[in-house]
């Protein structure tokens, strides 16, 4: 008998339930800290943190199991705005946000803030252009909206293809993050970590669908934000910058600027080191001038428009009780996301200072290479191939350009190279795992739901019973998850790179039909189909050309191909729409009604989306 994780009584008690959960997690953290003082090993701490948090998520997932279509696909449309904001924050703050973003800022500085600006700004687009209107429409999925708004199986199928391409690319990045975290926390091979992470993902989402994922993501948000903030506050206090580091780390930046020329930051490595393609040295410097500003702007644009096009994020706003709650939910999402993004530059700065400043015990440059190679964190991360040292000039002293690091390890390794207790490393590993699992849950659910609902039910077998549809969704979760783990184990692209690709795919194929579907009632089926097919095809061909040696147009490299795709999508959709008949009067009246962000949903409650309620 499943617990009733819905209804007025449950939602009324949500603050109490999650307050108890938070208190229990903090008590667990305190117990681990105490056990470390009594000699508990680092590996045992890692096992306890990973095992305890995955057990809690699995427990919530099992309690939330359901056989009702509305609960499985939309959490019963009963999620309050504050908690939907937390769940969206966890869904959004992926392995890229938690694990890779601060690492990018650590390595290259200012240019990587384009990710922060774009990802945050994207929610402005979601709030003003998308969320309340898609919620009012009342569909189950993004392809469901497109298929119902424009009509025809071809448009629904094209939306499914774009969703799968973007979401699958994104989910491989999350499984990559889980593999990295599990490999270090549990001291297991990276490939094994990918499959272990997949098991954690599936147990959270398989039985309860969106309902299970929602309540699990709220729990995961609490873990990940605590895990991100605690090391920052701790390092700031130890380094003498106060206990509100997000407002007080200016002197740390000034100190790094003093040390960089002394240490030789900005000089190239003295030799090319084969076999370290996945690693980089600290010689990278941000560019300057007009091209650098253009690349910053275009990357931020891709992240912003991509955010407003991601199906697994837009689906979250289908779960609120009303249209008004959907708008409120976006505001809460921005607040909860802000807490982490505002802290990422602080973490990168304090981490870098830990390595650079000779006044700190954790600094490593200028020491003998033999001495540095004996440091536990260098050995541990070196064992899984994420850090390496090469004495390029043969002087036996470590220079900046002789340390090779994978940016994806920075956040996870910071507690170790900053000299914090290992319990902080376990906490950060648990937070990173929560971030990656929560996003992967949402992505896998978005793919499985759209295949079971939009492809299987709406196109292949419209008479399928609810039980059969949900069973199909669960089988698809297994298949897609396994495929994602296989691809992630190949390490074809870094975490941030794979995420940027996913955003560019989504914006290339979905942004134009979504925005114009709400704001241009003249938009029709033929135009939407052209926009999705041509936008995705042009973006994909451009990506392949750049990756195979073509000189990027106007500096639009493989992280920015979405600019090309979305322009092609808008042009083709507008041109084809104007050359073909307008949609019928009923569709146009429906669009007029959707643009009023209040009132009843267009698709009647208690019915599957797919027909307009009259």
Coordinates of C-alpha atoms in Angstrom, one line a residue:
X1 CA 0.0 0.0 0.0
X2 CA 1.6 3.2 -1.1
X3 CA 1.7 6.3 1.1
X4 CA -0.6 9.0 0.0
X5 CA 2.0 11.7 -1.1
X6 CA -0.7 14.1 -2.3
X7 CA -3.9 15.8 -1.0
X8 CA -4.5 18.8 1.2
X9 CA -3.3 17.1 4.4
X10 CA 0.0 16.0 2.9
X11 CA 0.7 19.4 1.3
X12 CA -0.2 21.2 4.6
X13 CA 2.4 19.1 6.4
X14 CA 5.2 19.5 3.8
X15 CA 7.1 22.1 5.9
X16 CA 7.1 19.9 8.9
X17 CA 8.1 16.8 6.9
X18 CA 11.1 18.4 5.2
X19 CA 12.1 20.2 8.4
X20 CA 12.4 16.8 10.1
X21 CA 14.3 15.5 7.1
X22 CA 16.7 18.4 7.2
X23 CA 17.3 18.0 10.9
X24 CA 17.9 14.3 10.4
X25 CA 20.5 15.0 7.6
X26 CA 22.3 17.6 9.8
X27 CA 22.4 15.1 12.6
X28 CA 23.9 12.5 10.3
X29 CA 26.5 15.0 9.2
X30 CA 27.4 15.7 12.8
X31 CA 27.7 12.0 13.6
X32 CA 30.0 11.5 10.6
X33 CA 32.2 14.4 11.8
X34 CA 32.4 12.8 15.3
X35 CA 33.2 9.4 13.9
X36 CA 36.0 10.9 11.8
X37 CA 37.6 12.2 15.0
X38 CA 37.5 8.7 16.4
X39 CA 39.3 7.4 13.3
X40 CA 36.6 6.4 10.8
X41 CA 38.4 6.0 7.4
X42 CA 37.8 8.3 4.4
X43 CA 36.5 5.4 2.3
X44 CA 33.9 4.5 5.1
X45 CA 32.8 8.2 5.3
X46 CA 32.3 8.3 1.5
X47 CA 30.4 5.0 1.6
X48 CA 28.1 6.3 4.4
X49 CA 27.3 9.6 2.8
X50 CA 26.6 8.1 -0.6
X51 CA 24.7 5.1 0.8
X52 CA 22.7 7.1 3.3
X53 CA 21.5 9.7 0.8
X54 CA 20.7 7.2 -2.0
X55 CA 18.7 5.1 0.6
X56 CA 16.6 8.2 1.6
X57 CA 15.9 9.0 -2.1
X58 CA 15.0 5.4 -2.8
X59 CA 12.7 5.3 0.3
X60 CA 10.9 8.4 -0.9
X61 CA 10.6 7.0 -4.4
X62 CA 9.1 3.7 -3.2
X63 CA 6.6 5.5 -0.9
X64 CA 5.5 7.6 -3.9
X65 CA 4.7 4.7 -6.2
X66 CA 1.5 5.1 -8.1
X67 CA -0.6 3.5 -10.7
X68 CA -2.6 6.7 -11.6
X69 CA -1.7 8.4 -14.9
X70 CA -2.3 11.9 -13.5
X71 CA 0.0 11.2 -10.6
X72 CA 2.7 9.5 -12.6
X73 CA 2.9 12.1 -15.4
X74 CA 2.0 15.3 -13.4
X75 CA 2.3 14.5 -9.7
X76 CA -1.5 15.0 -9.5
X77 CA -1.1 18.7 -10.3
X78 CA -0.8 19.2 -6.6
X79 CA 2.7 20.5 -5.9
X80 CA 2.7 23.9 -4.0
X81 CA 4.8 26.7 -5.6
X82 CA 7.5 26.8 -2.9
X83 CA 8.2 23.1 -3.1
X84 CA 7.9 23.0 -6.9
X85 CA 10.5 25.8 -6.8
X86 CA 12.8 23.6 -4.7
X87 CA 12.2 20.6 -7.0
X88 CA 12.8 22.7 -10.1
X89 CA 16.0 24.0 -8.5
X90 CA 17.2 20.5 -7.9
X91 CA 16.0 19.5 -11.4
X92 CA 17.9 22.4 -12.8
X93 CA 21.1 22.4 -10.8
X94 CA 22.7 19.5 -12.5
X95 CA 26.1 17.9 -12.3
X96 CA 27.2 20.8 -14.6
X97 CA 26.0 23.4 -12.1
X98 CA 27.3 21.7 -9.0
X99 CA 30.4 19.9 -10.2
X100 CA 31.6 21.6 -13.4
X101 CA 30.6 25.3 -13.4
X102 CA 32.9 26.4 -10.5
X103 CA 35.6 24.3 -12.0
X104 CA 35.3 26.2 -15.3
X105 CA 35.4 29.5 -13.4
X106 CA 38.5 28.2 -11.5
X107 CA 40.3 27.4 -14.7
X108 CA 39.3 30.3 -17.0
X109 CA 37.6 32.9 -14.9
X110 CA 35.3 35.5 -16.3
X111 CA 34.2 33.8 -19.6
X112 CA 32.6 30.9 -17.7
X113 CA 30.3 33.4 -15.9
X114 CA 28.3 33.3 -19.2
X115 CA 26.9 30.0 -18.0
X116 CA 25.7 31.7 -14.8
X117 CA 24.2 34.7 -16.6
X118 CA 22.5 32.5 -19.3
X119 CA 21.1 29.8 -17.0
X120 CA 19.7 32.4 -14.6
X121 CA 18.4 34.7 -17.3
X122 CA 16.7 31.8 -18.9
X123 CA 14.2 31.7 -16.1
X124 CA 13.1 35.2 -17.0
X125 CA 12.1 33.9 -20.4
X126 CA 10.4 30.9 -18.8
X127 CA 8.4 33.2 -16.5
X128 CA 7.4 35.7 -19.1
X129 CA 7.0 33.6 -22.2
X130 CA 6.3 30.0 -21.2
X131 CA 5.4 28.6 -17.8
X132 CA 1.9 30.1 -17.0
X133 CA 0.7 29.7 -20.6
X134 CA 1.8 26.1 -21.0
X135 CA 0.3 25.3 -17.6
X136 CA -3.0 26.8 -18.7
X137 CA -3.0 24.7 -21.8
X138 CA -3.1 21.7 -19.5
X139 CA -1.1 19.1 -21.5
X140 CA 1.1 16.3 -20.1
X141 CA 4.4 17.0 -22.0
X142 CA 6.0 19.5 -24.3
X143 CA 5.4 17.4 -27.4
X144 CA 1.8 17.1 -26.2
X145 CA 1.5 20.9 -26.3
X146 CA 3.0 21.1 -29.7
X147 CA 0.9 18.2 -31.1
X148 CA -2.3 19.7 -29.7
X149 CA -1.6 23.3 -30.5
X150 CA -0.6 22.7 -34.1
X151 CA -2.4 19.4 -34.8
X152 CA -1.2 16.4 -36.7
X153 CA 1.0 13.4 -35.8
X154 CA 4.0 14.7 -37.7
X155 CA 4.4 17.8 -35.5
X156 CA 4.1 15.6 -32.3
X157 CA 6.7 13.2 -33.7
X158 CA 9.1 16.0 -34.7
X159 CA 8.9 17.4 -31.1
X160 CA 9.6 13.9 -29.7
X161 CA 12.7 13.6 -31.8
X162 CA 14.0 17.0 -30.6
X163 CA 13.2 16.2 -27.0
X164 CA 15.0 12.9 -27.2
X165 CA 18.1 14.4 -28.9
X166 CA 18.5 17.2 -26.3
X167 CA 17.5 15.2 -23.2
X168 CA 19.7 12.2 -24.0
X169 CA 22.7 14.5 -24.6
X170 CA 22.0 16.1 -21.3
X171 CA 21.4 12.9 -19.3
X172 CA 24.8 11.5 -20.4
X173 CA 26.4 14.6 -18.7
X174 CA 24.6 13.8 -15.5
X175 CA 25.6 10.1 -15.5
X176 CA 29.2 11.3 -16.2
X177 CA 29.0 13.4 -13.1
X178 CA 27.6 10.5 -11.0
X179 CA 30.4 8.3 -12.3
X180 CA 33.0 10.9 -11.3
X181 CA 31.6 11.3 -7.8
X182 CA 31.1 7.6 -7.2
X183 CA 34.6 6.8 -8.4
X184 CA 36.2 9.1 -5.9
X185 CA 33.8 8.6 -3.0
X186 CA 33.7 4.9 -3.2
X187 CA 37.2 4.3 -4.8
X188 CA 35.7 2.3 -7.7
X189 CA 36.4 2.5 -11.4
X190 CA 34.7 5.4 -13.2
X191 CA 32.7 3.0 -15.5
X192 CA 31.3 1.1 -12.5
X193 CA 30.4 4.5 -10.9
X194 CA 28.3 5.3 -14.0
X195 CA 26.2 2.2 -13.6
X196 CA 25.9 2.7 -9.9
X197 CA 24.6 6.2 -10.5
X198 CA 22.1 4.9 -13.0
X199 CA 20.7 2.5 -10.4
X200 CA 20.2 5.4 -8.0
X201 CA 18.5 7.4 -10.7
X202 CA 16.1 4.6 -11.6
X203 CA 15.1 3.7 -8.1
X204 CA 14.0 7.3 -7.5
X205 CA 11.8 7.6 -10.6
X206 CA 10.7 4.2 -11.8
X207 CA 7.8 3.4 -9.5
X208 CA 6.3 6.8 -8.9
X209 CA 7.1 8.9 -12.0
X210 CA 6.7 12.6 -11.6
X211 CA 5.3 12.3 -8.1
X212 CA 8.3 10.3 -6.9
X213 CA 10.7 12.6 -8.7
X214 CA 9.2 15.7 -7.3
X215 CA 9.4 14.8 -3.6
X216 CA 12.8 13.2 -4.1
X217 CA 14.1 16.4 -5.8
X218 CA 12.9 18.5 -2.8
X219 CA 15.0 16.3 -0.5
X220 CA 17.9 16.4 -3.0
X221 CA 17.8 20.2 -3.1
X222 CA 18.3 20.4 0.6
X223 CA 21.3 18.1 0.5
X224 CA 23.0 19.9 -2.5
X225 CA 22.6 23.4 -1.2
X226 CA 23.9 22.5 2.3
X227 CA 26.8 20.7 0.6
X228 CA 27.7 23.6 -1.6
X229 CA 27.5 26.4 1.0
X230 CA 29.2 24.7 4.0
X231 CA 32.7 24.4 2.4
X232 CA 32.6 28.0 1.2
X233 CA 31.7 29.3 4.6
X234 CA 34.4 27.0 6.2
X235 CA 37.2 28.1 3.8
X236 CA 36.3 31.7 4.1
X237 CA 36.4 31.6 7.9
X238 CA 39.8 29.7 7.8
X239 CA 41.3 32.1 5.3
X240 CA 40.1 35.2 7.2
X241 CA 37.5 36.5 4.8
X242 CA 34.5 36.3 7.2
X243 CA 31.5 34.2 7.5
X244 CA 29.5 35.7 4.6
X245 CA 31.9 34.9 1.9
X246 CA 29.6 35.8 -1.0
X247 CA 29.9 39.4 0.0
X248 CA 33.4 39.4 1.4
X249 CA 35.7 37.6 -1.1
X250 CA 37.0 40.7 -3.0
X251 CA 40.3 40.6 -1.1
X252 CA 40.8 37.0 -2.2
X253 CA 40.5 38.0 -5.8
X254 CA 43.0 40.8 -5.3
X255 CA 45.4 38.3 -3.7
X256 CA 45.1 35.9 -6.6
X257 CA 45.8 38.7 -9.0
X258 CA 49.0 39.5 -7.1
X259 CA 50.1 35.8 -7.1
X260 CA 49.3 35.0 -10.8
X261 CA 52.3 36.9 -12.4
X262 CA 54.6 35.5 -9.7
X263 CA 53.5 31.9 -10.3
X264 CA 53.6 32.3 -14.1
X265 CA 49.8 32.0 -14.8
X266 CA 49.3 32.9 -18.4
X267 CA 52.5 31.2 -19.7
X268 CA 52.1 28.1 -21.9
X269 CA 53.3 24.7 -20.9
X270 CA 57.0 24.1 -21.8
X271 CA 56.0 20.9 -23.6
X272 CA 53.0 19.0 -25.0
X273 CA 52.1 16.1 -22.8
X274 CA 50.4 13.2 -24.7
X275 CA 47.8 11.2 -23.0
X276 CA 46.4 14.2 -21.0
X277 CA 43.8 15.4 -23.5
X278 CA 41.1 15.4 -20.8
X279 CA 43.2 17.5 -18.5
X280 CA 44.3 21.1 -18.6
X281 CA 46.9 23.3 -16.9
X282 CA 46.2 26.6 -15.1
X283 CA 47.9 28.7 -17.8
X284 CA 44.5 29.4 -19.4
X285 CA 43.6 33.1 -19.4
X286 CA 40.4 34.8 -20.4
X287 CA 40.4 36.6 -23.8
X288 CA 40.0 40.3 -24.3
X289 CA 38.5 42.6 -26.9
X290 CA 35.4 42.6 -29.1
X291 CA 35.6 38.9 -30.0
X292 CA 35.8 37.9 -26.3
X293 CA 32.7 40.0 -25.5
X294 CA 30.8 38.5 -28.5
X295 CA 31.6 35.0 -27.4
X296 CA 30.5 35.7 -23.8
X297 CA 27.2 37.2 -25.1
X298 CA 26.5 34.4 -27.6
X299 CA 27.2 31.7 -25.0
X300 CA 25.0 33.4 -22.5
X301 CA 22.3 33.7 -25.2
X302 CA 22.5 30.0 -25.9
X303 CA 22.2 29.1 -22.3
X304 CA 19.3 31.5 -21.8
X305 CA 17.2 30.4 -24.8
X306 CA 18.2 26.8 -24.2
X307 CA 16.9 27.0 -20.6
X308 CA 13.5 28.2 -21.9
X309 CA 13.4 25.3 -24.3
X310 CA 14.3 22.3 -22.1
X311 CA 11.3 20.0 -21.8
X312 CA 12.2 18.5 -18.4
X313 CA 12.2 22.0 -16.9
X314 CA 9.0 23.2 -18.6
X315 CA 7.3 19.9 -17.4
X316 CA 7.8 21.0 -13.8
X317 CA 5.3 23.8 -14.3
X318 CA 2.6 21.4 -15.4
X319 CA 2.5 20.0 -11.9
X320 CA 1.2 23.1 -10.0
X321 CA -2.4 23.3 -8.9
X322 CA -3.2 26.5 -11.0
X323 CA -1.9 28.9 -13.6
X324 CA -1.1 31.5 -10.9
X325 CA 0.9 28.9 -8.9
X326 CA 2.9 28.2 -12.1
X327 CA 4.0 31.8 -12.3
X328 CA 4.8 31.9 -8.5
X329 CA 6.7 28.7 -8.9
X330 CA 9.1 30.3 -11.4
X331 CA 9.9 33.0 -8.9
X332 CA 10.7 30.5 -6.2
X333 CA 12.8 28.5 -8.7
X334 CA 14.9 31.6 -9.4
X335 CA 15.4 32.2 -5.7
X336 CA 16.6 28.6 -5.0
X337 CA 18.8 28.6 -8.0
X338 CA 20.3 32.0 -7.1
X339 CA 21.5 30.6 -3.8
X340 CA 23.9 28.2 -5.6
X341 CA 24.9 30.4 -8.6
X342 CA 25.7 33.4 -6.4
X343 CA 28.1 31.1 -4.5
X344 CA 29.9 29.5 -7.5
X345 CA 32.4 32.3 -8.1
X346 CA 33.1 32.5 -4.4
X347 CA 33.9 28.7 -4.3
X348 CA 36.2 29.0 -7.4
X349 CA 38.1 32.0 -5.9
X350 CA 38.6 30.5 -2.4
X351 CA 39.6 27.1 -4.0
X352 CA 42.2 28.7 -6.2
X353 CA 43.7 30.7 -3.4
X354 CA 44.0 27.5 -1.4
X355 CA 46.5 26.2 -4.1
X356 CA 48.2 29.5 -4.9
X357 CA 48.8 31.3 -1.6
X358 CA 52.2 30.3 0.0
X359 CA 50.8 31.6 3.4
X360 CA 48.3 28.7 3.4
X361 CA 49.3 25.2 4.3
X362 CA 47.4 23.8 1.3
X363 CA 49.5 25.7 -1.3
X364 CA 51.5 23.4 -3.6
X365 CA 53.4 25.6 -6.1
X366 CA 57.1 26.1 -5.5
X367 CA 57.3 22.8 -3.6
X368 CA 59.2 19.8 -4.8
X369 CA 57.3 17.6 -7.2
X370 CA 58.1 14.5 -5.0
X371 CA 56.6 16.3 -2.1
X372 CA 53.5 17.3 -4.0
X373 CA 53.0 13.8 -5.4
X374 CA 53.0 12.4 -1.9
X375 CA 50.0 14.6 -1.0
X376 CA 46.9 12.3 -0.5
X377 CA 44.5 14.3 -2.7
X378 CA 47.0 14.3 -5.6
X379 CA 47.4 10.6 -5.3
X380 CA 43.7 9.9 -4.9
X381 CA 42.5 12.0 -7.9
X382 CA 45.5 10.8 -9.9
X383 CA 44.4 7.2 -9.5
X384 CA 41.1 7.9 -11.4
X385 CA 42.9 10.0 -14.1
X386 CA 41.7 13.5 -13.1
X387 CA 45.0 15.0 -12.0
X388 CA 48.6 14.5 -13.2
X389 CA 52.0 16.2 -12.7
X390 CA 54.8 16.4 -15.4
X391 CA 58.2 17.9 -14.5
X392 CA 58.5 19.6 -17.9
X393 CA 61.6 21.7 -17.2
X394 CA 63.3 18.9 -15.1
X395 CA 64.0 21.1 -12.1
X396 CA 62.1 19.1 -9.6
X397 CA 59.9 22.0 -8.5
X398 CA 56.2 22.2 -9.3
X399 CA 55.3 25.1 -11.6
X400 CA 51.7 26.2 -12.5
X401 CA 51.9 24.8 -16.0
X402 CA 53.2 21.4 -14.8
X403 CA 50.0 20.6 -12.9
X404 CA 47.3 19.1 -15.1
X405 CA 43.7 18.9 -13.7
X406 CA 40.3 18.0 -15.0
X407 CA 38.0 21.0 -14.3
X408 CA 35.2 18.6 -13.4
X409 CA 37.1 17.6 -10.2
X410 CA 37.6 21.0 -8.7
X411 CA 34.5 21.3 -6.6
X412 CA 34.7 17.7 -5.4
X413 CA 38.4 18.0 -4.6
X414 CA 38.3 21.5 -2.9
X415 CA 37.7 20.2 0.6
X416 CA 40.7 18.0 0.3
X417 CA 43.2 20.5 -1.1
X418 CA 41.9 23.2 1.2
X419 CA 42.7 21.0 4.2
X420 CA 39.2 20.6 5.5
X421 CA 38.1 17.6 7.4
X422 CA 37.2 14.6 5.1
X423 CA 33.6 14.7 6.3
X424 CA 33.3 17.9 4.2
X425 CA 34.4 15.9 1.2
X426 CA 31.8 13.3 1.9
X427 CA 29.2 16.1 2.2
X428 CA 30.2 17.6 -1.1
X429 CA 30.1 14.2 -2.8
X430 CA 26.6 13.7 -1.5
X431 CA 25.6 17.1 -2.8
X432 CA 27.1 16.5 -6.2
X433 CA 25.4 13.2 -6.4
X434 CA 22.1 14.8 -5.4
X435 CA 22.5 17.4 -8.2
X436 CA 23.3 14.9 -10.8
X437 CA 20.6 12.4 -9.7
X438 CA 17.9 15.0 -9.5
X439 CA 18.5 16.3 -13.0
X440 CA 18.9 12.8 -14.5
X441 CA 15.6 11.8 -12.9
X442 CA 13.8 14.6 -14.6
X443 CA 15.5 14.0 -17.9
X444 CA 14.9 10.3 -18.0
X445 CA 11.3 10.8 -16.9
X446 CA 10.8 13.5 -19.7
X447 CA 12.0 11.1 -22.3
X448 CA 10.2 8.0 -21.0
X449 CA 6.9 10.0 -20.5
X450 CA 7.0 11.5 -24.0
X451 CA 7.7 8.2 -25.6
X452 CA 5.0 6.4 -23.7
X453 CA 2.4 9.1 -23.8
X454 CA 3.1 11.0 -27.1
X455 CA 4.5 8.2 -29.3
X456 CA 3.0 5.0 -27.9
X457 CA -0.4 6.3 -26.6
X458 CA -1.1 9.2 -28.9
X459 CA 0.3 7.8 -32.2
X460 CA 0.7 4.0 -32.0
X461 CA -2.0 2.7 -29.6
X462 CA -4.6 5.4 -28.6
X463 CA -6.7 2.7 -26.9
X464 CA -4.0 1.5 -24.5
X465 CA -5.0 1.1 -20.9
X466 CA -3.3 3.2 -18.2
X467 CA -1.6 0.2 -16.7
X468 CA -0.1 -0.7 -20.1
X469 CA 1.0 2.9 -20.7
X470 CA 2.8 3.1 -17.3
X471 CA 4.5 -0.2 -17.8
X472 CA 5.7 1.1 -21.2
X473 CA 7.1 4.2 -19.5
X474 CA 9.0 2.1 -16.9
X475 CA 10.5 -0.2 -19.4
X476 CA 11.6 2.9 -21.5
X477 CA 13.2 4.3 -18.3
X478 CA 15.4 1.2 -18.1
X479 CA 16.3 1.2 -21.8
X480 CA 17.1 4.9 -22.1
X481 CA 19.0 4.9 -18.8
X482 CA 21.2 2.0 -19.8
X483 CA 22.0 3.7 -23.1
X484 CA 22.9 6.9 -21.3
X485 CA 25.3 5.0 -19.0
X486 CA 27.0 3.3 -22.0
X487 CA 27.6 6.6 -23.7
X488 CA 28.7 8.3 -20.5
X489 CA 31.3 5.6 -19.8
X490 CA 32.9 6.5 -23.2
X491 CA 33.8 10.1 -22.0
X492 CA 33.1 11.6 -25.4
X493 CA 32.7 15.1 -24.0
X494 CA 33.3 17.0 -20.7
X495 CA 30.3 17.7 -18.5
X496 CA 29.9 21.4 -19.4
X497 CA 30.4 20.7 -23.1
X498 CA 27.7 18.0 -23.2
X499 CA 25.3 20.3 -21.3
X500 CA 26.0 23.2 -23.8
X501 CA 25.2 20.8 -26.7
X502 CA 21.9 19.8 -25.0
X503 CA 20.8 23.4 -24.7
X504 CA 21.8 24.2 -28.3
X505 CA 19.8 21.2 -29.6
X506 CA 16.7 22.2 -27.5
X507 CA 16.8 25.8 -28.6
X508 CA 17.4 24.8 -32.3
X509 CA 14.3 22.7 -32.5
X510 CA 11.8 23.7 -29.8
X511 CA 12.1 27.4 -28.9
X512 CA 10.4 28.8 -32.0
X513 CA 7.4 26.5 -32.1
X514 CA 6.9 27.0 -28.3
X515 CA 7.1 30.8 -28.3
X516 CA 5.2 31.3 -31.5
X517 CA 2.7 28.7 -30.5
X518 CA 1.7 31.0 -27.6
X519 CA 2.3 34.4 -29.0
X520 CA 1.5 34.2 -32.7
X521 CA -2.0 32.7 -33.4
X522 CA -1.2 32.7 -37.1
X523 CA 1.5 30.1 -36.6
X524 CA 0.4 26.8 -38.2
X525 CA 1.2 23.1 -38.4
X526 CA 3.4 23.4 -41.6
X527 CA 5.4 26.2 -40.1
X528 CA 6.0 24.5 -36.8
X529 CA 7.1 21.3 -38.5
X530 CA 9.5 23.3 -40.7
X531 CA 10.9 25.1 -37.7
X532 CA 11.6 22.0 -35.8
X533 CA 13.1 19.9 -38.6
X534 CA 15.1 22.6 -40.2
X535 CA 16.3 24.2 -37.0
X536 CA 17.5 20.9 -35.5
X537 CA 19.0 19.8 -38.8
X538 CA 20.9 23.0 -39.4
X539 CA 22.2 23.1 -35.8
X540 CA 23.4 19.5 -36.0
X541 CA 25.1 19.9 -39.4
X542 CA 26.9 23.0 -38.2
X543 CA 28.1 21.2 -35.0
X544 CA 29.4 18.3 -37.0
X545 CA 31.2 20.7 -39.5
X546 CA 32.8 22.7 -36.7
X547 CA 33.9 19.5 -34.9
X548 CA 35.4 18.2 -38.1
X549 CA 37.6 21.3 -38.7
X550 CA 35.4 23.9 -40.3
X551 CA 36.3 27.5 -39.2
X552 CA 33.4 28.7 -37.0
X553 CA 31.2 31.5 -38.4
X554 CA 31.6 34.7 -36.4
X555 CA 33.2 32.8 -33.5
X556 CA 30.2 30.5 -33.1
X557 CA 32.0 27.3 -32.0
X558 CA 30.7 23.9 -30.9
X559 CA 29.3 25.4 -27.7
X560 CA 27.3 28.0 -29.5
X561 CA 25.8 26.2 -32.5
X562 CA 22.4 26.9 -31.1
X563 CA 22.5 30.4 -32.4
X564 CA 22.7 29.1 -36.0
X565 CA 20.0 26.5 -35.3
X566 CA 17.5 28.9 -33.7
X567 CA 17.9 31.5 -36.4
X568 CA 17.2 28.9 -39.0
X569 CA 14.2 27.6 -37.0
X570 CA 12.6 31.0 -36.7
X571 CA 13.1 32.0 -40.4
X572 CA 11.8 28.7 -41.7
X573 CA 8.8 28.7 -39.4
X574 CA 7.8 32.2 -40.2
X575 CA 8.3 31.9 -43.9
X576 CA 6.5 28.5 -44.2
X577 CA 3.6 29.8 -42.0
X578 CA 3.1 32.8 -44.2
X579 CA 3.1 30.7 -47.4
X580 CA 0.5 28.3 -46.1
X581 CA -3.1 28.6 -44.8
X582 CA -3.8 30.0 -41.3
X583 CA -5.1 27.6 -38.6
X584 CA -8.8 27.4 -38.2
X585 CA -10.8 29.9 -36.0
X586 CA -11.1 27.5 -33.1
X587 CA -7.3 27.1 -32.8
X588 CA -6.9 30.9 -32.9
X589 CA -9.5 31.4 -30.3
X590 CA -7.8 28.8 -28.1
X591 CA -4.5 30.7 -28.4
X592 CA -6.1 34.0 -27.4
X593 CA -7.5 32.2 -24.3
X594 CA -4.1 30.7 -23.5
X595 CA -2.5 34.1 -23.4
X596 CA -4.7 35.1 -20.4
X597 CA -2.6 33.8 -17.5
X598 CA -5.5 33.0 -15.2
X599 CA -8.7 31.0 -15.3
X600 CA -9.4 27.3 -16.1
X601 CA -7.1 25.2 -18.2
X602 CA -7.8 24.7 -21.9
X603 CA -7.6 20.9 -21.7
X604 CA -10.2 19.7 -19.3
X605 CA -9.0 18.2 -16.0
X606 CA -9.5 14.4 -15.6
X607 CA -8.9 13.8 -19.3
X608 CA -5.8 13.0 -21.2
X609 CA -4.5 15.9 -23.2
X610 CA -5.1 15.6 -26.8
X611 CA -8.4 17.3 -27.4
X612 CA -9.5 20.8 -26.7
X613 CA -12.1 21.2 -24.1
X614 CA -15.1 23.1 -25.3

